JSON list of C-alpha atoms in Angstrom, two decimals:
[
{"chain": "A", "resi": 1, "resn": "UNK", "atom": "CA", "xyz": [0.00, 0.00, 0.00]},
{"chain": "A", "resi": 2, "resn": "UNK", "atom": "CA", "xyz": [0.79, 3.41, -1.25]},
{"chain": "A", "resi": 3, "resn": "UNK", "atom": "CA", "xyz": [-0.37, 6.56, 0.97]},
{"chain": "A", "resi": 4, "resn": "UNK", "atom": "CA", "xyz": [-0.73, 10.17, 1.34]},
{"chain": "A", "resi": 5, "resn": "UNK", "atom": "CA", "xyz": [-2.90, 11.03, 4.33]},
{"chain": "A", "resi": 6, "resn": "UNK", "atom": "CA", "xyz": [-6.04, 9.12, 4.16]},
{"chain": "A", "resi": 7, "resn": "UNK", "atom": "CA", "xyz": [-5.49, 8.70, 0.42]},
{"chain": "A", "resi": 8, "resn": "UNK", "atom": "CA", "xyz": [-4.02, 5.02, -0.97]},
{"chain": "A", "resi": 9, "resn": "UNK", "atom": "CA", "xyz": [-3.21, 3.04, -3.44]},
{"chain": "A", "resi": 10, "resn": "UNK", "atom": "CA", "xyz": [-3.05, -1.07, -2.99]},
{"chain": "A", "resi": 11, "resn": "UNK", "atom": "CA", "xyz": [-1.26, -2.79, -5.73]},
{"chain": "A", "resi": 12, "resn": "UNK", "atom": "CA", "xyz": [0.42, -6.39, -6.35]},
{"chain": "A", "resi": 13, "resn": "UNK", "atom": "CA", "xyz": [4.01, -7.04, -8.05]},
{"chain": "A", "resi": 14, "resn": "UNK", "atom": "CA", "xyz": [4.19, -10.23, -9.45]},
{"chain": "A", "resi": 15, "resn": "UNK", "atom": "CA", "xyz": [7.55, -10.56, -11.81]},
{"chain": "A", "resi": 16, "resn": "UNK", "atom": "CA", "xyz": [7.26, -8.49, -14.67]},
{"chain": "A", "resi": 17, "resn": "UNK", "atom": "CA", "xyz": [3.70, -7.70, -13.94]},
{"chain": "A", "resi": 18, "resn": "UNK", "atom": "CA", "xyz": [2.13, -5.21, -11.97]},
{"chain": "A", "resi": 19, "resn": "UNK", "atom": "CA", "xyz": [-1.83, -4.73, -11.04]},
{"chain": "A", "resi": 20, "resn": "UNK", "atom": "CA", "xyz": [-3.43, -1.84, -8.66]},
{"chain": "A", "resi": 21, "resn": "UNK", "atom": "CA", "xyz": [-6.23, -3.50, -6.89]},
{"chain": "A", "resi": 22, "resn": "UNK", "atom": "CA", "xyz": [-7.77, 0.26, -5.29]},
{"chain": "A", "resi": 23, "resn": "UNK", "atom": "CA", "xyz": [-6.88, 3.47, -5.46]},
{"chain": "A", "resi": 24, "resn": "UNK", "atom": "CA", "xyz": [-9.04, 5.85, -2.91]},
{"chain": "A", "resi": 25, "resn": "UNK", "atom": "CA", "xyz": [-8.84, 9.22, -3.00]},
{"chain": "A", "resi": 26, "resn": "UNK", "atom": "CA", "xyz": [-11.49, 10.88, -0.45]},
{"chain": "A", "resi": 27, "resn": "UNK", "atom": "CA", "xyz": [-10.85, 14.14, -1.11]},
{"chain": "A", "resi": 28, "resn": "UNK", "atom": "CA", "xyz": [-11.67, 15.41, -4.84]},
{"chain": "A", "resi": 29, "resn": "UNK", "atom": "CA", "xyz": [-9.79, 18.52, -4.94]},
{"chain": "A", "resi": 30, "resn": "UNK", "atom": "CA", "xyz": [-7.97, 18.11, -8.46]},
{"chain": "A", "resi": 31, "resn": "UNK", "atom": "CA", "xyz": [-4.94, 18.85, -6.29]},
{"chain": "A", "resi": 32, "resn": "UNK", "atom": "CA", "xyz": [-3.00, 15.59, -7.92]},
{"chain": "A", "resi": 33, "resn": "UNK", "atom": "CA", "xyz": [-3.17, 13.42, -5.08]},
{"chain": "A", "resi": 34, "resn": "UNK", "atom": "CA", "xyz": [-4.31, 10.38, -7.37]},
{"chain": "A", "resi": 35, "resn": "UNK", "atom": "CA", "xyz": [-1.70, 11.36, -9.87]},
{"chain": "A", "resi": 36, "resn": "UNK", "atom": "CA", "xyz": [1.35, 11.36, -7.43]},
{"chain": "A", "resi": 37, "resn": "UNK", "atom": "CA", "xyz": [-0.15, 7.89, -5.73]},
{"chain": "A", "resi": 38, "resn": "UNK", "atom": "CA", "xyz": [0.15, 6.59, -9.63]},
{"chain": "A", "resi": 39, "resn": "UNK", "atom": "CA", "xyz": [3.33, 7.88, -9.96]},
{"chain": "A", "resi": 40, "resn": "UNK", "atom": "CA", "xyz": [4.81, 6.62, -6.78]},
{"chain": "A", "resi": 41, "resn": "UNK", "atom": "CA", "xyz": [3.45, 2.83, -7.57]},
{"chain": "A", "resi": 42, "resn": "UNK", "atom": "CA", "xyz": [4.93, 2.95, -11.04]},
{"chain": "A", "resi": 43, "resn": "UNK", "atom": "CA", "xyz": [8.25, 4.20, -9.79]},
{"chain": "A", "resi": 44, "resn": "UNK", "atom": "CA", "xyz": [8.22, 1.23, -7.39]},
{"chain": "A", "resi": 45, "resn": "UNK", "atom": "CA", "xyz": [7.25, -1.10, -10.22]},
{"chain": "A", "resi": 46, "resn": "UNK", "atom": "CA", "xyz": [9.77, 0.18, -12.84]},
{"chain": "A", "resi": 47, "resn": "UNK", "atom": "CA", "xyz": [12.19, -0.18, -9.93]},
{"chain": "A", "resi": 48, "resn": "UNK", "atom": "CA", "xyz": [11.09, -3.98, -8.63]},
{"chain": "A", "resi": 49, "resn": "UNK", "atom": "CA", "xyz": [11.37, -4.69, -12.66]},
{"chain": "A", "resi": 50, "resn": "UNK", "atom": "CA", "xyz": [8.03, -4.51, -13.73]},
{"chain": "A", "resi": 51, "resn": "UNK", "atom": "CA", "xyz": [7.19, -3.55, -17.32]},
{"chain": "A", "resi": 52, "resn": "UNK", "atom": "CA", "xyz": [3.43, -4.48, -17.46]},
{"chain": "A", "resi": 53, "resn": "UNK", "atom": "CA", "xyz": [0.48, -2.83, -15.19]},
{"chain": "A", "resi": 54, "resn": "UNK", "atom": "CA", "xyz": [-3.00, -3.68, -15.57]},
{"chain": "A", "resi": 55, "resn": "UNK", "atom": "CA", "xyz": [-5.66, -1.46, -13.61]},
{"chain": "A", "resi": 56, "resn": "UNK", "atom": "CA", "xyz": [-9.51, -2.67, -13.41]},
{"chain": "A", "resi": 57, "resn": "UNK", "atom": "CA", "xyz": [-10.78, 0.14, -13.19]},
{"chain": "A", "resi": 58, "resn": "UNK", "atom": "CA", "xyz": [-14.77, 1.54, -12.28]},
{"chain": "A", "resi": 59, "resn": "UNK", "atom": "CA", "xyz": [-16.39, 1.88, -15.13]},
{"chain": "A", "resi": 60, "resn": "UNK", "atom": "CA", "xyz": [-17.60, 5.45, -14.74]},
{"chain": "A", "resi": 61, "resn": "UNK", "atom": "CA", "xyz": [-16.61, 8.47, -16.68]},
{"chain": "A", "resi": 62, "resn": "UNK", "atom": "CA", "xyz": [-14.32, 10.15, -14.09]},
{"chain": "A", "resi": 63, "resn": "UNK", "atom": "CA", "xyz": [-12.22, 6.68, -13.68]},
{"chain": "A", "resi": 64, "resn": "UNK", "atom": "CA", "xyz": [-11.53, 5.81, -17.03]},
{"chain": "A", "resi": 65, "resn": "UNK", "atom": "CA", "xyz": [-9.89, 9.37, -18.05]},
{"chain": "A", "resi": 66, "resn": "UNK", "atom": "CA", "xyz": [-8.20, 9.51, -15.35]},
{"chain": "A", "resi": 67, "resn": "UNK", "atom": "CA", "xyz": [-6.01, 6.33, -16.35]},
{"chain": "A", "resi": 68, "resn": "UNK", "atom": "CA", "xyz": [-6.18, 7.73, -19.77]},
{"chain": "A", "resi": 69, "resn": "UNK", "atom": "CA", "xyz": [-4.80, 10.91, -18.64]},
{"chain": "A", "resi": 70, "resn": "UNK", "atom": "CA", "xyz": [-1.69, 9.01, -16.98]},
{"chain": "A", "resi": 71, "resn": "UNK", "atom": "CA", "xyz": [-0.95, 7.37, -20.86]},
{"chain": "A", "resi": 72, "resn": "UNK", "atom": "CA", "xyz": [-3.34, 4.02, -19.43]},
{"chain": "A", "resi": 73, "resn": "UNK", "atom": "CA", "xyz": [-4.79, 2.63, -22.56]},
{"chain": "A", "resi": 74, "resn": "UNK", "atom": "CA", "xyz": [-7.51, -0.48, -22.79]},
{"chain": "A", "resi": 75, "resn": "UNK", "atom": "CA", "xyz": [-6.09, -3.39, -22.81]},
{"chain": "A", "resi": 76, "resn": "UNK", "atom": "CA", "xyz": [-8.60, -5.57, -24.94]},
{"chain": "A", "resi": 77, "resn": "UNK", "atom": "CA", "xyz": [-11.29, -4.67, -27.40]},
{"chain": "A", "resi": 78, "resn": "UNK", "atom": "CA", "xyz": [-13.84, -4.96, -25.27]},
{"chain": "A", "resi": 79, "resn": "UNK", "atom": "CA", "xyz": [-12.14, -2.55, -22.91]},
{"chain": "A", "resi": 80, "resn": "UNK", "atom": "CA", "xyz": [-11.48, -0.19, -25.74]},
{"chain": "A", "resi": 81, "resn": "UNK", "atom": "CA", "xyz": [-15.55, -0.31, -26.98]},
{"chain": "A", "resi": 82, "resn": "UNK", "atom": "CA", "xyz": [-16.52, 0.56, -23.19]},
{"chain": "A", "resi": 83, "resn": "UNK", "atom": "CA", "xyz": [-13.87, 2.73, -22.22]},
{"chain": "A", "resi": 84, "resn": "UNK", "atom": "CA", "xyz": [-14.73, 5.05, -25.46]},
{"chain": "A", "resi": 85, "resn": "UNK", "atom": "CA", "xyz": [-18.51, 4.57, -24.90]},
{"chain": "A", "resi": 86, "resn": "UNK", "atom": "CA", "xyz": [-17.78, 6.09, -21.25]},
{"chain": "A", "resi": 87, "resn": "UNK", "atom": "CA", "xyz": [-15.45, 8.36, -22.18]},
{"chain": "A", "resi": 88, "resn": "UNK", "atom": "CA", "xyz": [-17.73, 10.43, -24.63]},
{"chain": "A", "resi": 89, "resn": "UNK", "atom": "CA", "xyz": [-20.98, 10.25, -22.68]},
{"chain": "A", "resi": 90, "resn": "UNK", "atom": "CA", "xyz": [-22.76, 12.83, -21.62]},
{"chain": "A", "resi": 91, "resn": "UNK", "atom": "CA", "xyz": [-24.20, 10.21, -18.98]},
{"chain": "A", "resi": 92, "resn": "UNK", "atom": "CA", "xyz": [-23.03, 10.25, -15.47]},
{"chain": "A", "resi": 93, "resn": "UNK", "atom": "CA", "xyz": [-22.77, 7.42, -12.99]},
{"chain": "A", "resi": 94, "resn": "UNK", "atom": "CA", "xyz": [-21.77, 4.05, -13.25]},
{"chain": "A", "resi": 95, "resn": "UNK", "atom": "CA", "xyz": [-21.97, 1.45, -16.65]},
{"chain": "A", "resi": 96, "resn": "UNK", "atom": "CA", "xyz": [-22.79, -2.23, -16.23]},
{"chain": "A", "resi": 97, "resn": "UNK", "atom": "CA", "xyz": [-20.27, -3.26, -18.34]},
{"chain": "A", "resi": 98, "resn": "UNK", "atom": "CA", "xyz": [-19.53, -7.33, -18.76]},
{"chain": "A", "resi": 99, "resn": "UNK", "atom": "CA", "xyz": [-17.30, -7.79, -16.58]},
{"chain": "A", "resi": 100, "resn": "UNK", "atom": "CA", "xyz": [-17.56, -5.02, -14.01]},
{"chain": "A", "resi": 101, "resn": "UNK", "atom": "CA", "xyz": [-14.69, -2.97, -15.31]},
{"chain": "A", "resi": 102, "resn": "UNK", "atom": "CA", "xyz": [-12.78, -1.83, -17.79]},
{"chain": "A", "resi": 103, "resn": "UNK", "atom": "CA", "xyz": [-9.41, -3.21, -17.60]},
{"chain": "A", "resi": 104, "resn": "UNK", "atom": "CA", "xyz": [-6.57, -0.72, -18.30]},
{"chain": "A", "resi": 105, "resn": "UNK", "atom": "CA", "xyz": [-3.04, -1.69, -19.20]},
{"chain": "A", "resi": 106, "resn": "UNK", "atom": "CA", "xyz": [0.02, 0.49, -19.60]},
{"chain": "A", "resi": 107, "resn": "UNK", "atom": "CA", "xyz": [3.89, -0.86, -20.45]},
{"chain": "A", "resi": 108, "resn": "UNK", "atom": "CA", "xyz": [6.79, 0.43, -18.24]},
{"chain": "A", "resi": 109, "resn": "UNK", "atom": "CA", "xyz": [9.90, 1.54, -19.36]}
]
């Protein structure tokens, strides 16, 4: 577990291959907290040799371009048809996608 205040990320390392299991952020401020919790965890990856992270992510509107905003990028077709059906809706809220999430994916290095 990553944290700053009562902010955190929880991740698992597993050889080259990295996942974040939750990121909670309490406070919505837009002051970067998420961001430097991201940036921390990859740093630590990168460092433990990962060069693979995968990120289930919510599948709401906010969530999705946030990891898009941090270079995150689908990481099947599936992902990429909800993940672009989120990300230009003008519909708030959660999506009942087929698995629950969209599943992010970014490569290290």
């Amino acid at each position: 577990i990553i944290s700053c205040g009562y902010e955190e990320l929880e991740f698992a390392l597993d050889g080259n291959y990295a996942s974040v299991n939750a990121i909670s952020v309490y406070h919505r401020t837009r002051q970067g907290i998420g961001t430097q919790l991201v940036n921390e965890f990859e740093t630590l990856a990168k460092e433990s040799g990962v060069n693979f992270v995968e990120v289930p992510c919510s599948p709401t509107q906010e969530a999705v371009l946030f990891w898009m905003s941090l270079g995150y990028e689908p990481a099947t077709k599936e992902d990429k048809r909800w993940a672009n059906k989120i990300s230009q809706s003008y519909r708030e809220g959660s999506w009942e996608t087929d698995s629950g999430v969209v599943v992010m994916s970014k490569k290290l290095g």
